[in-house]
Short mmCIF file of C-alpha atoms (C1' of nucleotides) in Angstrom, two decimals:
data_model
loop_
_atom_site.label_atom_id
_atom_site.label_comp_id
_atom_site.label_asym_id
_atom_site.label_seq_id
_atom_site.Cartn_x
_atom_site.Cartn_y
_atom_site.Cartn_z
CA VAL A 1 0.00 0.00 0.00
CA ALA A 2 1.44 3.38 -1.00
CA ALA A 3 1.66 6.16 1.57
CA PRO A 4 -0.82 9.02 1.08
CA VAL A 5 0.46 11.55 -1.40
CA SER A 6 -0.77 15.09 -1.89
CA ARG A 7 -2.34 16.21 -5.16
CA THR A 8 0.87 17.93 -6.08
CA GLY A 9 2.61 14.57 -5.90
CA ARG A 10 5.04 15.80 -3.29
CA GLN A 11 5.45 13.56 -0.32
CA ARG A 12 5.13 15.38 2.94
CA GLN A 13 7.81 14.75 5.50
CA ARG A 14 7.15 14.80 9.19
CA ASN A 15 7.70 18.11 10.96
CA ALA A 16 10.58 18.35 13.37
CA ARG A 17 9.88 18.06 17.06
CA GLY A 18 8.35 21.32 18.31
CA GLN A 19 7.25 22.37 14.81
CA GLY A 20 3.98 20.43 14.85
CA ALA A 21 2.01 23.66 14.56
CA ARG A 22 3.20 23.99 10.99
CA LEU A 23 0.68 21.35 10.01
CA THR A 24 -2.08 23.65 11.28
CA GLU A 25 -0.98 26.13 8.65
CA ASP A 26 -0.76 23.47 5.94
CA ILE A 27 -4.28 22.26 6.73
CA VAL A 28 -5.72 25.75 6.22
CA THR A 29 -3.78 26.13 2.99
CA GLY A 30 -5.06 22.75 1.83
CA ALA A 31 -8.62 23.77 2.64
CA LEU A 32 -8.19 26.97 0.60
CA THR A 33 -6.85 24.91 -2.30
CA LEU A 34 -9.89 22.64 -2.15
CA ILE A 35 -12.24 25.64 -1.99
CA GLU A 36 -10.54 27.14 -5.01
CA ARG A 37 -10.63 23.88 -6.94
CA ALA A 38 -14.25 22.98 -6.22
CA GLY A 39 -15.63 26.52 -6.19
CA SER A 40 -17.24 26.08 -2.78
CA ASP A 41 -16.53 24.84 0.71
CA GLU A 42 -18.47 21.63 0.18
CA ALA A 43 -15.26 19.95 -0.94
CA VAL A 44 -13.61 20.64 2.40
CA THR A 45 -13.94 17.27 4.15
CA LEU A 46 -11.49 15.95 6.69
CA ARG A 47 -10.38 13.18 4.35
CA ALA A 48 -10.05 15.48 1.33
CA VAL A 49 -7.96 17.96 3.30
CA ALA A 50 -5.80 15.12 4.59
CA ARG A 51 -5.26 13.86 1.04
CA GLU A 52 -4.44 17.36 -0.14
CA VAL A 53 -1.92 17.97 2.62
CA GLY A 54 -0.45 14.50 2.37
CA ILE A 55 -1.26 13.18 5.84
CA ALA A 56 -3.54 10.58 7.36
CA ALA A 57 -7.03 11.81 8.18
CA PRO A 58 -6.80 11.35 11.97
CA SER A 59 -3.74 13.60 12.03
CA ILE A 60 -6.06 16.57 11.69
CA TYR A 61 -7.67 16.13 15.10
CA PRO A 62 -4.83 17.52 17.19
CA HIS A 63 -5.08 20.70 15.09
CA PHE A 64 -8.79 21.18 14.46
CA ALA A 65 -11.85 19.90 16.28
CA ASP A 66 -13.86 19.30 13.14
CA ARG A 67 -14.55 20.32 9.56
CA ASP A 68 -16.21 23.57 10.62
CA ALA A 69 -13.14 24.72 12.52
CA ILE A 70 -11.06 24.27 9.38
CA VAL A 71 -13.54 26.23 7.26
CA MET A 72 -13.66 28.99 9.86
CA ALA A 73 -9.88 29.29 9.84
CA ALA A 74 -10.02 29.56 6.06
CA VAL A 75 -12.75 32.21 6.30
CA LEU A 76 -10.67 34.33 8.66
CA ARG A 77 -7.73 34.10 6.28
CA ILE A 78 -9.92 35.13 3.34
CA PHE A 79 -11.25 38.12 5.29
CA ASP A 80 -7.66 39.17 5.85
CA GLU A 81 -6.92 38.92 2.15
CA LEU A 82 -10.02 40.97 1.32
CA THR A 83 -9.16 43.64 3.86
CA ASN A 84 -5.62 43.87 2.51
CA ALA A 85 -6.93 44.22 -1.03
CA ILE A 86 -9.18 47.11 0.03
CA VAL A 87 -6.40 48.89 1.89
CA GLN A 88 -4.08 48.59 -1.08
CA GLY A 89 -6.77 49.71 -3.51
CA ALA A 90 -7.45 52.81 -1.44
CA ALA A 91 -3.76 53.56 -1.00
CA ALA A 92 -3.11 53.27 -4.72
CA ALA A 93 -5.87 55.78 -5.47
CA GLY A 94 -3.95 58.75 -4.11
CA PRO A 95 -4.86 61.47 -1.61
CA ASP A 96 -8.35 62.49 -2.75
CA PRO A 97 -10.93 60.95 -0.38
CA VAL A 98 -13.46 60.22 -3.13
CA ASP A 99 -10.80 58.54 -5.23
CA ARG A 100 -9.77 56.53 -2.19
CA LEU A 101 -13.37 55.49 -1.50
CA VAL A 102 -13.89 54.41 -5.08
CA GLY A 103 -10.47 52.76 -5.17
CA GLY A 104 -11.26 50.69 -2.10
CA CYS A 105 -14.62 49.68 -3.51
CA GLU A 106 -13.09 48.72 -6.84
CA ALA A 107 -10.55 46.61 -4.96
CA TYR A 108 -13.36 44.88 -3.04
CA LEU A 109 -15.11 44.13 -6.29
CA GLY A 110 -11.89 43.07 -7.96
CA TYR A 111 -11.03 40.65 -5.17
CA GLY A 112 -14.53 39.18 -5.12
CA LEU A 113 -14.83 38.74 -8.86
CA SER A 114 -11.33 37.34 -9.33
CA HIS A 115 -11.60 34.98 -6.34
CA PRO A 116 -15.27 33.95 -6.53
CA ALA A 117 -14.79 30.67 -4.67
CA ARG A 118 -12.94 32.32 -1.79
CA TYR A 119 -15.37 35.24 -1.61
CA GLY A 120 -18.37 32.94 -1.80
CA VAL A 121 -17.31 31.13 1.35
CA LEU A 122 -17.26 34.33 3.41
CA PHE A 123 -21.01 34.80 3.63
CA SER A 124 -22.22 31.37 2.57
CA GLU A 125 -23.52 30.50 6.01
CA ARG A 126 -25.32 32.33 8.72
CA ARG A 127 -22.70 33.99 10.85
CA THR A 128 -23.51 35.57 14.14
CA SER A 129 -20.46 36.59 16.10
CA ALA A 130 -16.93 35.31 15.96
CA GLY A 131 -17.16 34.28 19.58
CA ASP A 132 -19.18 31.23 18.61
CA TYR A 133 -16.32 29.22 17.26
CA CYS A 134 -13.05 30.24 18.87
CA GLU A 135 -11.88 32.38 21.75
CA PRO A 136 -14.71 34.03 23.69
CA VAL A 137 -14.00 37.51 22.38
CA PRO A 138 -11.33 37.63 19.68
CA LEU A 139 -9.47 40.89 19.43
CA GLY A 140 -8.75 42.87 16.32
CA PRO A 141 -5.32 44.27 15.48
CA ASP A 142 -6.07 47.42 17.45
CA GLY A 143 -7.16 45.52 20.55
CA ARG A 144 -10.85 46.20 20.12
CA PRO A 145 -13.05 43.12 20.05
CA VAL A 146 -14.08 41.97 16.58
CA LEU A 147 -17.77 41.36 16.94
CA GLU A 148 -18.84 40.64 13.41
CA PHE A 149 -17.40 38.96 10.38
CA GLY A 150 -16.21 41.54 7.91
CA ALA A 151 -16.30 44.25 10.54
CA GLU A 152 -12.81 45.36 9.65
CA ALA A 153 -13.64 45.77 5.97
CA PHE A 154 -16.85 47.56 6.84
CA ALA A 155 -15.02 49.93 9.19
CA LEU A 156 -12.71 50.85 6.32
CA LEU A 157 -15.73 51.72 4.21
CA VAL A 158 -17.32 53.83 6.95
CA SER A 159 -14.18 55.84 7.53
CA ALA A 160 -13.64 56.30 3.79
CA ILE A 161 -17.05 57.94 3.51
CA GLN A 162 -16.42 59.86 6.72
CA ASP A 163 -13.27 61.27 5.14
CA CYS A 164 -15.29 62.41 2.14
CA VAL A 165 -17.72 64.19 4.44
CA LYS A 166 -14.88 65.87 6.33
CA GLU A 167 -13.45 67.30 3.15
CA GLY A 168 -16.83 68.38 1.85
CA ALA A 169 -16.87 65.80 -0.91
CA SER A 170 -19.95 64.04 0.44
CA ASP A 171 -23.11 65.42 2.02
CA SER A 172 -24.02 62.15 3.67
CA THR A 173 -26.06 62.67 6.82
CA ASP A 174 -25.87 59.04 7.95
CA VAL A 175 -22.45 57.68 7.15
CA VAL A 176 -23.08 54.23 8.59
CA ALA A 177 -26.34 53.77 6.69
CA ASP A 178 -24.75 54.96 3.47
CA ALA A 179 -21.74 52.70 4.01
CA THR A 180 -24.17 49.84 4.51
CA ALA A 181 -25.88 50.67 1.23
CA VAL A 182 -22.54 50.71 -0.58
CA TRP A 183 -21.47 47.44 1.01
CA VAL A 184 -24.72 45.75 0.10
CA ALA A 185 -24.39 46.91 -3.50
CA LEU A 186 -20.79 45.73 -3.70
CA HIS A 187 -21.69 42.37 -2.23
CA GLY A 188 -24.62 41.98 -4.58
CA THR A 189 -22.45 42.85 -7.55
CA VAL A 190 -19.88 40.23 -6.62
CA THR A 191 -22.32 37.42 -5.89
CA LEU A 192 -24.70 38.04 -8.78
CA GLY A 193 -21.80 38.62 -11.14
CA THR A 194 -20.36 35.28 -10.09
CA ALA A 195 -23.66 33.40 -10.20
CA LEU A 196 -24.77 34.82 -13.56
CA PRO A 197 -21.68 35.22 -15.72
CA GLY A 198 -23.92 35.27 -18.79
CA PHE A 199 -25.81 38.37 -17.70
CA PRO A 200 -24.98 41.53 -19.69
CA TRP A 201 -23.27 43.34 -16.82
CA PRO A 202 -22.31 46.96 -17.41
CA ALA A 203 -18.56 47.61 -17.61
CA PRO A 204 -17.42 47.30 -13.98
CA ALA A 205 -15.31 50.44 -13.93
CA GLN A 206 -17.99 53.05 -14.58
CA PHE A 207 -20.70 50.90 -12.98
CA VAL A 208 -19.10 50.71 -9.55
CA ARG A 209 -17.97 54.34 -9.58
CA LYS A 210 -21.47 55.44 -10.44
CA PHE A 211 -23.34 53.59 -7.73
CA VAL A 212 -20.70 54.17 -5.08
CA LEU A 213 -20.81 57.93 -5.63
CA SER A 214 -24.59 57.84 -5.74
CA LEU A 215 -25.02 55.83 -2.54
CA ALA A 216 -22.29 57.68 -0.64
CA HIS A 217 -23.78 61.04 -1.66
CA ALA A 218 -20.36 61.95 -2.97
CA THR A 219 -19.26 64.18 -5.81
CA VAL A 220 -15.96 64.36 -7.62
CA ALA A 221 -13.43 66.87 -6.36
CA GLN A 222 -13.62 69.19 -9.36
CA ASP A 223 -17.32 69.84 -8.74
CA HIS A 224 -16.57 70.99 -5.20
CA SER A 225 -13.36 72.99 -5.47
CA VAL B 1 -39.50 -4.08 8.26
CA ALA B 2 -41.83 -1.07 8.21
CA ALA B 3 -42.63 0.60 4.89
CA PRO B 4 -41.08 4.05 4.38
CA VAL B 5 -43.15 6.76 5.98
CA SER B 6 -42.95 10.47 5.26
CA ARG B 7 -41.90 12.93 7.95
CA THR B 8 -45.50 13.96 8.37
CA GLY B 9 -46.29 10.39 9.36
CA ARG B 10 -48.83 10.03 6.58
CA GLN B 11 -48.41 6.94 4.46
CA ARG B 12 -48.43 7.67 0.77
CA GLN B 13 -50.73 5.60 -1.36
CA ARG B 14 -49.91 4.66 -4.90
CA ASN B 15 -51.22 6.99 -7.60
CA ALA B 16 -53.93 5.69 -9.87
CA ARG B 17 -52.96 4.46 -13.30
CA GLY B 18 -52.27 7.45 -15.55
CA GLN B 19 -51.69 9.77 -12.58
CA GLY B 20 -48.03 8.90 -12.12
CA ALA B 21 -47.00 12.45 -12.92
CA ARG B 22 -48.41 13.57 -9.60
CA LEU B 23 -45.35 12.13 -7.93
CA THR B 24 -43.22 14.57 -9.95
CA GLU B 25 -45.05 17.37 -8.19
CA ASP B 26 -44.71 15.73 -4.78
CA ILE B 27 -40.97 15.30 -5.29
CA VAL B 28 -40.51 19.03 -5.96
CA THR B 29 -42.63 19.87 -2.93
CA GLY B 30 -40.57 17.49 -0.83
CA ALA B 31 -37.36 19.10 -2.05
CA LEU B 32 -38.70 22.54 -1.10
CA THR B 33 -39.60 21.22 2.34
CA LEU B 34 -36.07 19.90 2.79
CA ILE B 35 -34.58 23.21 1.62
CA GLU B 36 -36.75 25.07 4.09
CA ARG B 37 -35.91 22.72 6.94
CA ALA B 38 -32.15 22.63 6.39
CA GLY B 39 -31.73 26.21 5.20
CA SER B 40 -29.90 25.16 2.05
CA ASP B 41 -30.12 22.74 -0.84
CA GLU B 42 -27.43 20.49 0.59
CA ALA B 43 -30.13 18.47 2.30
CA VAL B 44 -31.74 17.61 -1.02
CA THR B 45 -30.47 14.08 -1.64
CA LEU B 46 -32.37 11.42 -3.54
CA ARG B 47 -32.82 9.35 -0.43
CA ALA B 48 -33.88 12.31 1.74
CA VAL B 49 -36.45 13.40 -0.83
CA ALA B 50 -37.73 9.84 -1.09
CA ARG B 51 -38.10 9.66 2.70
CA GLU B 52 -39.85 13.02 2.76
CA VAL B 53 -42.32 12.05 0.04
CA GLY B 54 -42.83 8.57 1.43
CA ILE B 55 -41.55 6.48 -1.47
CA ALA B 56 -38.60 4.23 -2.19
CA ALA B 57 -35.51 6.01 -3.49
CA PRO B 58 -35.44 4.34 -6.94
CA SER B 59 -38.97 5.56 -7.59
CA ILE B 60 -37.53 9.01 -8.29
CA TYR B 61 -35.69 7.96 -11.45
CA PRO B 62 -38.69 7.83 -13.76
CA HIS B 63 -39.38 11.47 -12.77
CA PHE B 64 -35.94 13.08 -12.45
CA ALA B 65 -32.59 12.13 -13.91
CA ASP B 66 -30.65 13.09 -10.80
CA ARG B 67 -30.42 15.32 -7.76
CA ASP B 68 -29.61 18.39 -9.84
CA ALA B 69 -32.78 18.04 -11.89
CA ILE B 70 -34.82 18.08 -8.69
CA VAL B 71 -33.04 21.16 -7.38
CA MET B 72 -33.52 22.92 -10.72
CA ALA B 73 -37.22 22.21 -10.66
CA ALA B 74 -37.35 23.68 -7.16
CA VAL B 75 -35.39 26.74 -8.31
CA LEU B 76 -37.84 27.40 -11.15
CA ARG B 77 -40.71 27.16 -8.70
CA ILE B 78 -39.01 29.60 -6.33
CA PHE B 79 -38.41 32.08 -9.17
CA ASP B 80 -42.13 31.92 -9.90
CA GLU B 81 -42.93 32.68 -6.27
CA LEU B 82 -40.50 35.60 -6.25
CA THR B 83 -41.91 37.03 -9.47
CA ASN B 84 -45.44 36.75 -8.11
CA ALA B 85 -44.43 38.53 -4.93
CA ILE B 86 -42.95 41.42 -6.94
CA VAL B 87 -46.01 41.74 -9.15
CA GLN B 88 -48.31 41.81 -6.14
CA GLY B 89 -46.09 44.28 -4.30
CA ALA B 90 -46.14 46.65 -7.26
CA ALA B 91 -49.88 46.24 -7.77
CA ALA B 92 -50.61 46.99 -4.13
CA ALA B 93 -48.62 50.23 -4.31
CA GLY B 94 -51.16 52.04 -6.45
CA PRO B 95 -50.87 53.96 -9.72
CA ASP B 96 -47.82 56.15 -9.11
CA PRO B 97 -44.82 54.66 -10.96
CA VAL B 98 -42.29 55.50 -8.24
CA ASP B 99 -44.55 53.94 -5.61
CA ARG B 100 -44.89 50.88 -7.83
CA LEU B 101 -41.14 50.64 -8.29
CA VAL B 102 -40.52 50.93 -4.58
CA GLY B 103 -43.40 48.56 -3.84
CA GLY B 104 -41.96 45.90 -6.13
CA CYS B 105 -38.50 46.30 -4.61
CA GLU B 106 -39.90 46.07 -1.09
CA ALA B 107 -41.72 42.89 -2.09
CA TYR B 108 -38.48 41.43 -3.51
CA LEU B 109 -36.74 42.21 -0.24
CA GLY B 110 -39.66 40.93 1.79
CA TYR B 111 -39.74 37.63 -0.05
CA GLY B 112 -35.98 37.17 0.21
CA LEU B 113 -35.74 38.03 3.89
CA SER B 114 -38.79 36.00 4.93
CA HIS B 115 -37.77 32.97 2.84
CA PRO B 116 -33.99 33.03 3.19
CA ALA B 117 -33.52 29.32 2.48
CA ARG B 118 -35.59 29.45 -0.70
CA TYR B 119 -34.00 32.68 -1.89
CA GLY B 120 -30.53 31.40 -1.11
CA VAL B 121 -30.94 28.49 -3.48
CA LEU B 122 -31.72 30.76 -6.43
CA PHE B 123 -28.21 32.07 -6.93
CA SER B 124 -26.21 29.60 -4.90
CA GLU B 125 -24.56 28.06 -7.94
CA ARG B 126 -23.17 29.35 -11.15
CA ARG B 127 -26.04 29.51 -13.59
CA THR B 128 -25.50 30.13 -17.23
CA SER B 129 -28.60 29.62 -19.31
CA ALA B 130 -31.64 27.53 -18.59
CA GLY B 131 -30.91 25.45 -21.68
CA ASP B 132 -28.21 23.56 -19.82
CA TYR B 133 -30.50 21.42 -17.77
CA CYS B 134 -33.80 20.87 -19.54
CA GLU B 135 -35.27 21.49 -22.96
CA PRO B 136 -32.84 23.17 -25.39
CA VAL B 137 -34.57 26.53 -25.24
CA PRO B 138 -37.31 26.73 -22.63
CA LEU B 139 -40.06 29.23 -23.34
CA GLY B 140 -41.43 31.80 -20.99
CA PRO B 141 -45.15 32.32 -20.45
CA ASP B 142 -45.25 34.78 -23.35
CA GLY B 143 -43.56 32.38 -25.75
CA ARG B 144 -40.24 34.22 -25.75
CA PRO B 145 -37.23 32.09 -24.80
CA VAL B 146 -36.10 32.48 -21.21
CA LEU B 147 -32.38 32.94 -21.53
CA GLU B 148 -31.37 33.71 -17.99
CA PHE B 149 -32.47 32.80 -14.53
CA GLY B 150 -34.39 35.64 -12.95
CA ALA B 151 -34.87 37.31 -16.33
CA GLU B 152 -38.58 37.71 -15.68
CA ALA B 153 -38.05 39.45 -12.36
CA PHE B 154 -35.37 41.66 -13.87
CA ALA B 155 -37.64 42.60 -16.76
CA LEU B 156 -40.23 43.75 -14.23
CA LEU B 157 -37.65 46.01 -12.64
CA VAL B 158 -36.52 47.47 -15.96
CA SER B 159 -40.05 48.32 -17.01
CA ALA B 160 -40.85 49.77 -13.58
CA ILE B 161 -37.98 52.24 -13.97
CA GLN B 162 -38.94 52.82 -17.59
CA ASP B 163 -42.41 53.78 -16.41
CA CYS B 164 -40.89 56.30 -14.01
CA VAL B 165 -38.90 57.84 -16.84
CA LYS B 166 -41.99 58.03 -19.05
CA GLU B 167 -43.88 59.98 -16.43
CA GLY B 168 -40.95 62.26 -15.68
CA ALA B 169 -40.37 60.77 -12.24
CA SER B 170 -36.87 59.54 -13.10
CA ASP B 171 -34.13 61.11 -15.16
CA SER B 172 -32.33 57.83 -15.75
CA THR B 173 -30.36 57.84 -18.97
CA ASP B 174 -29.57 54.12 -18.89
CA VAL B 175 -32.56 52.24 -17.57
CA VAL B 176 -31.00 48.79 -17.87
CA ALA B 177 -27.81 49.81 -16.06
CA ASP B 178 -29.79 51.51 -13.30
CA ALA B 179 -32.09 48.49 -12.99
CA THR B 180 -28.99 46.35 -12.67
CA ALA B 181 -27.69 48.57 -9.88
CA VAL B 182 -31.01 48.35 -8.05
CA TRP B 183 -31.13 44.57 -8.48
CA VAL B 184 -27.60 44.16 -7.22
CA ALA B 185 -28.36 46.26 -4.16
CA LEU B 186 -31.54 44.31 -3.44
CA HIS B 187 -29.75 41.01 -3.82
CA GLY B 188 -26.93 42.16 -1.60
CA THR B 189 -29.37 43.33 1.05
CA VAL B 190 -31.13 39.98 1.10
CA THR B 191 -28.03 37.82 1.18
CA LEU B 192 -26.01 39.91 3.63
CA GLY B 193 -29.07 40.43 5.80
CA THR B 194 -29.54 36.67 5.93
CA ALA B 195 -25.88 35.85 6.49
CA LEU B 196 -25.31 38.49 9.17
CA PRO B 197 -28.49 38.74 11.22
CA GLY B 198 -26.47 40.34 14.02
CA PHE B 199 -25.39 43.31 11.94
CA PRO B 200 -27.11 46.60 12.86
CA TRP B 201 -29.10 46.92 9.64
CA PRO B 202 -30.98 50.16 9.11
CA ALA B 203 -34.75 49.87 9.25
CA PRO B 204 -35.62 48.14 5.95
CA ALA B 205 -38.48 50.43 4.99
CA GLN B 206 -36.58 53.71 4.67
CA PHE B 207 -33.35 51.94 3.73
CA VAL B 208 -34.69 50.28 0.60
CA ARG B 209 -36.72 53.32 -0.45
CA LYS B 210 -33.67 55.49 -0.16
CA PHE B 211 -31.28 53.43 -2.22
CA VAL B 212 -33.85 52.45 -4.80
CA LEU B 213 -34.75 56.08 -5.46
CA SER B 214 -31.08 57.00 -5.50
CA LEU B 215 -30.00 54.27 -7.91
CA ALA B 216 -33.03 54.66 -10.18
CA HIS B 217 -32.51 58.43 -10.34
CA ALA B 218 -36.09 58.80 -9.24
CA THR B 219 -37.82 61.48 -7.20
CA VAL B 220 -41.11 61.38 -5.39
CA ALA B 221 -44.14 62.68 -7.26
CA GLN B 222 -44.57 65.83 -5.12
CA ASP B 223 -41.12 67.06 -6.06
CA HIS B 224 -41.99 66.87 -9.74
CA SER B 225 -45.60 68.05 -9.98
"C1'" DT C 1 -69.33 -11.70 -20.59
"C1'" DG C 2 -64.97 -13.76 -19.37
"C1'" DT C 3 -59.99 -13.97 -19.59
"C1'" DA C 4 -55.29 -13.37 -21.00
"C1'" DC C 5 -52.05 -9.95 -21.38
"C1'" DA C 6 -49.64 -5.43 -21.47
"C1'" DT C 7 -48.74 -1.57 -18.96
"C1'" DC C 8 -48.25 1.40 -15.17
"C1'" DA C 9 -46.48 2.81 -10.64
"C1'" DG C 10 -43.61 1.71 -7.67
"C1'" DT C 11 -40.70 -1.78 -4.27
"C1'" DG C 12 -36.80 -4.11 -1.78
"C1'" DA C 13 -32.40 -5.80 -1.58
"C1'" DA C 14 -27.94 -5.11 -2.77
"C1'" DC C 15 -23.49 -2.97 -4.52
"C1'" DG C 16 -19.55 0.09 -3.84
"C1'" DC C 17 -18.07 4.67 -2.26
"C1'" DG C 18 -16.49 8.47 0.69
"C1'" DC C 19 -17.31 10.14 4.92
"C1'" DG C 20 -16.29 11.12 10.29
"C1'" DT C 21 -14.37 9.03 14.02
"C1'" DT C 22 -12.08 5.49 17.25
"C1'" DC C 23 -8.25 2.96 18.65
"C1'" DA C 24 -3.91 1.08 19.46
"C1'" DC C 25 0.36 1.83 17.40
"C1'" DT C 26 5.19 3.63 15.61
"C1'" DG C 27 9.34 5.85 15.09
"C1'" DA C 28 12.16 9.86 15.73
"C1'" DT C 29 14.04 13.16 19.07
"C1'" DG C 30 14.99 15.66 23.02
"C1'" DT C 31 16.23 15.21 28.07
"C1'" DA C 32 17.24 13.53 32.83
"C1'" DC C 33 20.45 10.97 35.17
"C1'" DT D 1 29.81 10.21 27.80
"C1'" DG D 2 26.23 6.77 27.53
"C1'" DT D 3 21.50 5.26 28.11
"C1'" DA D 4 16.77 4.90 29.58
"C1'" DC D 5 12.70 7.28 29.10
"C1'" DA D 6 9.12 10.73 27.99
"C1'" DT D 7 7.23 13.22 24.48
"C1'" DC D 8 6.10 14.60 20.02
"C1'" DA D 9 4.16 13.99 15.39
"C1'" DG D 10 1.93 11.42 13.25
"C1'" DT D 11 0.03 6.30 11.09
"C1'" DG D 12 -3.04 2.38 9.61
"C1'" DA D 13 -6.83 -0.38 10.17
"C1'" DA D 14 -11.35 -0.56 11.29
"C1'" DC D 15 -16.29 0.78 12.50
"C1'" DG D 16 -20.88 2.31 11.08
"C1'" DC D 17 -23.47 5.62 8.21
"C1'" DG D 18 -25.85 7.76 4.29
"C1'" DC D 19 -25.32 8.19 -0.27
"C1'" DG D 20 -26.32 7.15 -5.64
"C1'" DT D 21 -27.43 3.59 -8.45
"C1'" DT D 22 -28.55 -1.25 -10.30
"C1'" DC D 23 -31.52 -5.01 -10.71
"C1'" DA D 24 -35.17 -8.13 -10.72
"C1'" DC D 25 -39.56 -7.92 -8.84
"C1'" DT D 26 -44.78 -7.01 -7.54
"C1'" DG D 27 -49.36 -5.94 -7.66
"C1'" DA D 28 -53.08 -3.23 -9.46
"C1'" DT D 29 -55.56 -1.81 -13.63
"C1'" DG D 30 -56.87 -1.04 -18.17
"C1'" DT D 31 -57.60 -3.35 -22.79
"C1'" DA D 32 -57.86 -6.65 -26.76
"C1'" DC D 33 -60.13 -10.61 -28.10
#
DNA sequence: TGTACATCAGTGAACGCGCGTTCACTGATGTAC
DNA sequence: TGTACATCAGTGAACGCGCGTTCACTGATGTAC
């Protein structure tokens, strides 16, 4: 009987003593690979992950309690990727707050549409608070408790609109509600765009700019200066 | 060994000769029940449907080729329900085109949020054209070919905005693009609202009215008369 | 009017598969003495 | 310096389950003669 081999064909060698936690990382990576390959998290089974990583199925138990714990770890990683994409998109847009808002939103859309399987896992199940599946109250990078999935990305959106208001580029009177409207439209664009690739979608560039400006009650800098 | 009994406890009796097609209907109903109960279509397996309906599993084959065919039949039924809800919502809103537009959108949202499991199945998988799974080119009720899932509901939205433009209540210059933006926002509201029930969503009534009017470039009648 | 037969609507047992999970285990490596 | 031992990082076989699918079948009912 041959030893289990990962899909890549590479045989995994045992971690050195004290480095057992590396397998935790490999399991999450394997789960992400399966999600990418199958287009959904249904393919993430203990045995499939074990095959992908190149280990025996029971070897997962010291690292994760069950399938759900693996998926959750993958979800947290994907949220990090999404947040990073938004930050970079905003940063690349320059100093103007409206440009930064639109840049962040375009990055959100770009990440979602170019990683549909990963994005689809984020909100595929009912999620209440992060405290349900790991530490009682997980902390964000700034020490504040992260109470909701995607809260970090949403906070970026709120402050981007807030910045527009500060500089007179938006006359939003309810920044949180308007940020919610923008988020909902972005999310809908990603998920419908993924589910219905045959639909005659408008060109993303103008489309997103248009509805983001509209929902954020924002106007381009030239109109205000 | 006891004969298979449906979840309701009622024993199914064999259809009369010539009435075998009734089971087709019962199978779709059973699938919808499973979707409702589990919150997703994952629970729709041949054996689970058979148990639900109260028949032996192989009895499904003369009616449906496989699991996917059952789910597709359920999806078409759900699209019909959604379309009906929109039509009724618009009709109940009275003669004003903006009211009708908002009424239809509120009905869409209402259906989606009050039937999250059903709605979630509609766009849970990549859907190209209806021709992939049944007759080569299925026809809509008006005889035109139905090329996309949800095309009927989308057409309602387009014509609702078109009506606003006709009566001077909207200055949309691209009705299809604006309808797309509204649809995307509605879809995002339903799916995010379902996935994150703990999020502090704005009150649906004003929220939907606000973004629908904004995206459809519409204004209330008083402002225009 | 009777009767043989075809058809319809569905059954029951069986198969092989992948799954989660358990259990006792193995072999390398660091550490105490 | 040697050696016994504890620990770490996993393994391999086995279990019971639900699944899709197949196969030969059963029993009621309509129909031809």
